[in-house]
Amino acid sequence: MRLTCPLCGERDRREFYYYGAEDYLHRPSEGAPLAEWDSYLHLRDNPAGVTKDLWYHEAGCSQWLLVTRNTVTHEISSVEMVAGRKA
Amino acid sequence: MPELIAKSALEGRSLTLGGVTLAEVDVGPITSIALLPGGAKAVAKGLKPLGLSMPEPNSFAEKKGARIVWTGRDQAFLTGADCPDMEGAAVTDQSDGWAVLALSGAAAVDVLARWVPVDVRLAAFPVGRALRTQLNHMNVILLRSGDYAFEIMVFRSMARTAWHELEAATHMVAARAGVKI
């Protein structure tokens, strides 16, 4: 598996660290109901198909990356930097 | 204050084998320049006296012995010159934190290929490029300083391990070249 880092270019999977679902980018605001926190912390989809998750380019530019990939075909359709991205 | 003598991580050792030379080099002071938000203009002004500017990703530039190396998003290392005073960036001295190894020779590319998970052949990694990648499991900054020459910046604490890995690979490449098929 290879990811195309927006800064470093195409790199081997061993340079990256997998963090988890994109959900971590959507932290509930202060005072959000418990159900939202529960969902944010514990509830994850497990799609057969397109999924988005966070990867860290730890052996490269040290950027967090938002990766869109397909769990069925293993196709990686986009890799974006989390920094500077519009929420 | 007593005069302290700076010592390099590997005491400047070198090794030549099978047309490959591995040597520790002294690149002078190393300063990290990390842009603060909106600081690009001030940093460009600060670097002007050296004739340098913040490098594009995956590249480095040299001028009169000073070198600026891309090391990350909005971050670069200035080596070989004292960093001018500047606004707009977090500037930190990294000189003691790194060891720099020079690897050169026709087979240097084969030695690196044993440890580095990127294509380091000249066509894919031309002179003037600088990458952040791995040497085995150690994070390094890898520079293409010449057609047959590389420089490898590694955390000082890992200098001996890096040396060991490169030395072993150099032996393997030399041994392989010696085997007639």
Coordinates of C-alpha atoms in Angstrom, one line a residue:
Chain A
M1 CA 0.0 0.0 0.0
R2 CA 1.3 3.5 -0.9
L3 CA -0.1 6.9 0.1
T4 CA 0.6 10.0 -1.9
C5 CA 1.4 12.6 0.8
P6 CA 0.5 16.1 -0.5
L7 CA 3.9 17.3 0.6
C8 CA 6.3 14.4 0.2
G9 CA 4.8 12.5 -2.7
E10 CA 4.1 8.8 -3.1
R11 CA 5.4 6.9 0.0
D12 CA 5.4 3.5 1.4
R13 CA 2.9 2.5 4.0
R14 CA 5.6 1.9 6.6
E15 CA 6.2 5.7 6.8
F16 CA 2.7 6.2 8.1
Y17 CA 0.9 5.6 11.3
Y18 CA -2.8 4.8 11.3
Y19 CA -4.9 6.8 13.8
G20 CA -8.5 6.0 13.2
A21 CA -11.8 7.2 11.6
E22 CA -12.3 10.7 10.3
D23 CA -14.8 11.1 13.2
Y24 CA -11.9 12.4 15.3
L25 CA -11.9 15.6 13.3
H26 CA -15.5 16.4 14.4
R27 CA -15.2 16.9 18.1
P28 CA -18.6 17.9 19.7
S29 CA -18.8 21.4 21.0
E30 CA -18.8 22.2 24.6
G31 CA -22.0 21.3 26.3
A32 CA -23.0 18.8 23.6
P33 CA -25.4 16.1 24.7
L34 CA -23.9 12.9 26.1
A35 CA -25.2 10.9 23.1
E36 CA -23.0 13.0 20.8
W37 CA -19.9 12.4 23.0
D38 CA -20.7 8.7 23.0
S39 CA -20.9 8.7 19.3
Y40 CA -17.7 10.7 18.9
L41 CA -15.7 8.5 21.3
H42 CA -17.1 5.0 20.7
L43 CA -19.4 4.5 17.7
R44 CA -17.7 3.8 14.4
D45 CA -19.0 2.8 11.0
N46 CA -17.5 -0.2 9.4
P47 CA -18.3 0.3 5.7
A48 CA -17.7 -2.1 2.9
G49 CA -16.7 0.6 0.4
V50 CA -15.6 4.2 0.8
T51 CA -14.2 5.2 4.1
K52 CA -12.2 8.2 5.5
D53 CA -9.6 7.9 8.1
L54 CA -6.6 9.7 9.6
W55 CA -3.0 8.8 9.0
Y56 CA 0.1 10.4 10.4
H57 CA 3.2 10.8 8.2
E58 CA 5.5 10.1 11.1
A59 CA 8.6 9.2 9.0
G60 CA 8.1 12.1 6.7
C61 CA 6.7 15.6 7.0
S62 CA 4.9 14.9 10.3
Q63 CA 1.5 16.0 8.9
W64 CA -1.9 14.5 9.7
L65 CA -3.6 13.3 6.6
L66 CA -7.2 12.6 5.8
V67 CA -7.3 9.6 3.5
T68 CA -10.3 8.5 1.5
R69 CA -10.1 4.9 0.5
N70 CA -12.2 2.0 -0.5
T71 CA -12.1 -1.0 1.8
V72 CA -13.4 -3.3 -0.9
T73 CA -11.2 -2.4 -3.9
H74 CA -8.3 -0.9 -1.8
E75 CA -8.3 2.1 -4.1
I76 CA -7.1 5.3 -2.4
S77 CA -9.0 8.2 -3.9
S78 CA -7.6 11.1 -2.0
V79 CA -5.1 12.2 0.5
E80 CA -5.5 15.7 2.0
M81 CA -3.6 17.5 4.7
V82 CA -5.6 18.1 7.9
A83 CA -3.8 21.3 8.5
G84 CA -5.2 24.3 6.8
R85 CA -8.3 22.5 5.7
K86 CA -11.7 24.1 6.0
A87 CA -13.9 22.4 8.6
Chain B
M1 CA 33.3 30.7 31.4
P2 CA 35.5 27.7 30.4
E3 CA 36.0 27.0 26.7
L4 CA 34.1 23.9 25.9
I5 CA 35.1 21.7 22.9
A6 CA 32.2 20.6 20.7
K7 CA 32.6 16.9 19.8
S8 CA 30.8 15.3 16.9
A9 CA 28.8 12.1 17.4
L10 CA 31.2 9.8 15.5
E11 CA 34.4 11.7 15.8
G12 CA 34.6 12.3 12.1
R13 CA 35.1 8.7 11.2
S14 CA 35.1 7.5 7.6
L15 CA 35.1 4.3 5.6
T16 CA 35.8 3.5 2.0
L17 CA 34.9 0.1 0.5
G18 CA 33.9 -1.1 -2.9
G19 CA 34.0 2.4 -4.4
V20 CA 31.7 3.7 -1.7
T21 CA 32.8 6.3 0.9
L22 CA 30.9 6.8 4.1
A23 CA 32.0 9.7 6.3
E24 CA 30.7 11.8 9.1
V25 CA 30.8 15.5 8.0
D26 CA 30.6 18.7 9.9
V27 CA 28.0 21.0 8.4
G28 CA 28.5 23.8 10.9
P29 CA 25.6 25.2 12.9
I30 CA 22.1 23.8 12.3
T31 CA 19.2 26.0 12.9
S32 CA 15.5 25.1 12.6
I33 CA 13.3 27.9 11.1
A34 CA 9.6 27.1 11.7
L35 CA 7.3 29.7 10.2
L36 CA 4.7 31.3 12.5
P37 CA 1.3 32.0 10.9
G38 CA 1.7 35.0 8.6
G39 CA 5.5 35.1 9.1
A40 CA 6.5 34.3 5.5
K41 CA 7.4 37.9 4.6
A42 CA 9.5 38.6 7.7
V43 CA 11.4 35.3 7.2
A44 CA 12.0 36.1 3.5
K45 CA 13.5 39.4 4.6
G46 CA 15.6 37.7 7.4
L47 CA 17.1 35.2 5.0
K48 CA 17.9 37.8 2.3
P49 CA 21.4 38.7 3.6
L50 CA 22.3 35.0 3.0
G51 CA 20.9 35.0 -0.5
L52 CA 18.5 32.2 0.5
S53 CA 14.7 31.8 0.8
M54 CA 12.4 29.2 2.3
P55 CA 12.8 26.1 0.1
E56 CA 10.0 24.4 -1.8
P57 CA 9.0 21.0 -0.3
N58 CA 11.5 18.2 -0.9
S59 CA 14.3 20.5 -1.9
F60 CA 17.4 22.4 -0.6
A61 CA 19.4 25.3 -1.8
E62 CA 22.9 26.5 -1.3
K63 CA 24.7 29.8 -1.4
K64 CA 28.3 30.5 -0.3
G65 CA 28.5 27.6 2.1
A66 CA 25.1 28.2 3.6
R67 CA 22.4 25.7 2.9
I68 CA 18.7 25.7 3.6
V69 CA 16.9 22.4 3.6
W70 CA 13.1 21.7 3.6
T71 CA 12.2 19.7 6.6
G72 CA 8.5 19.9 6.8
R73 CA 5.4 22.1 6.3
D74 CA 6.6 25.7 6.8
Q75 CA 9.8 24.5 8.3
A76 CA 13.5 24.4 7.1
F77 CA 16.9 23.8 8.5
L78 CA 19.6 26.4 7.9
T79 CA 23.1 24.8 8.0
G80 CA 26.6 26.1 7.5
A81 CA 25.8 29.7 8.6
D82 CA 24.7 31.5 11.7
C83 CA 21.0 32.3 11.5
P84 CA 20.3 36.0 11.1
D85 CA 17.9 37.6 13.5
M86 CA 14.4 37.4 12.1
E87 CA 10.8 37.9 13.0
G88 CA 8.0 35.6 11.9
A89 CA 9.5 32.3 12.8
A90 CA 10.4 30.1 15.8
V91 CA 14.2 29.8 15.4
T92 CA 15.9 27.1 17.4
D93 CA 19.5 25.9 17.5
Q94 CA 19.7 22.2 16.5
S95 CA 23.4 21.9 16.0
D96 CA 24.0 19.4 18.8
G97 CA 21.0 17.3 17.9
W98 CA 22.0 15.9 14.6
A99 CA 24.8 13.9 13.0
V100 CA 25.4 14.2 9.3
L101 CA 26.8 11.4 7.2
A102 CA 28.0 11.7 3.6
L103 CA 27.7 8.7 1.4
S104 CA 29.3 8.9 -2.0
G105 CA 30.5 6.7 -4.9
A106 CA 29.0 4.9 -7.8
A107 CA 27.3 2.3 -5.6
A108 CA 26.1 4.7 -3.0
V109 CA 22.6 4.5 -4.5
D110 CA 22.6 0.7 -4.0
V111 CA 23.7 1.0 -0.4
L112 CA 20.8 3.4 0.3
A113 CA 18.3 1.3 -1.6
R114 CA 18.8 -1.4 1.1
W115 CA 17.4 0.9 3.8
V116 CA 15.4 3.7 2.3
P117 CA 11.8 3.0 1.2
V118 CA 11.8 5.6 -1.6
D119 CA 13.3 5.6 -5.1
V120 CA 16.7 7.2 -4.7
R121 CA 17.9 6.7 -8.3
L122 CA 19.0 9.8 -10.0
A123 CA 16.0 10.0 -12.3
A124 CA 13.6 10.0 -9.4
F125 CA 15.7 11.8 -6.9
P126 CA 17.8 14.4 -8.7
V127 CA 20.5 16.7 -7.2
G128 CA 19.0 19.5 -5.1
R129 CA 16.2 17.3 -3.7
A130 CA 15.8 16.7 0.1
L131 CA 13.5 14.2 1.5
R132 CA 12.2 13.3 4.9
T133 CA 12.1 9.6 5.1
Q134 CA 13.5 6.5 6.9
L135 CA 16.8 4.8 7.0
N136 CA 15.7 1.4 8.2
H137 CA 13.5 2.6 11.1
M138 CA 15.3 5.8 11.8
N139 CA 13.8 9.1 10.7
V140 CA 16.3 10.9 8.5
I141 CA 16.6 13.9 6.2
L142 CA 18.1 12.7 3.0
L143 CA 19.8 15.1 0.6
R144 CA 21.0 14.5 -3.0
S145 CA 24.1 16.6 -3.0
G146 CA 25.6 15.2 -6.2
D147 CA 25.1 12.6 -9.0
Y148 CA 26.9 10.1 -6.9
A149 CA 26.7 11.7 -3.5
F150 CA 24.1 11.9 -0.7
E151 CA 24.0 13.5 2.7
I152 CA 22.0 11.9 5.5
M153 CA 21.0 13.9 8.6
V154 CA 20.1 11.6 11.5
F155 CA 19.2 12.2 15.1
R156 CA 22.5 12.3 17.0
S157 CA 21.3 9.7 19.5
M158 CA 20.9 7.3 16.5
A159 CA 24.2 8.2 14.8
R160 CA 26.0 5.0 15.7
T161 CA 23.1 2.8 14.7
A162 CA 22.8 4.6 11.4
W163 CA 26.6 4.2 10.9
H164 CA 26.3 0.5 11.7
E165 CA 23.4 -0.1 9.2
L166 CA 25.2 1.8 6.4
E167 CA 28.5 0.1 7.1
A168 CA 26.8 -3.3 6.9
A169 CA 25.0 -2.4 3.7
T170 CA 28.2 -1.1 2.2
H171 CA 29.9 -4.5 3.0
M172 CA 27.0 -6.4 1.5
V173 CA 27.0 -4.3 -1.7
A174 CA 30.8 -4.7 -2.0
A175 CA 30.6 -8.4 -1.4
R176 CA 27.8 -8.8 -4.0
A177 CA 29.8 -6.8 -6.6
G178 CA 32.7 -9.2 -6.0
V179 CA 30.8 -12.3 -6.7
K180 CA 31.1 -13.3 -10.4
I181 CA 28.0 -14.9 -11.8

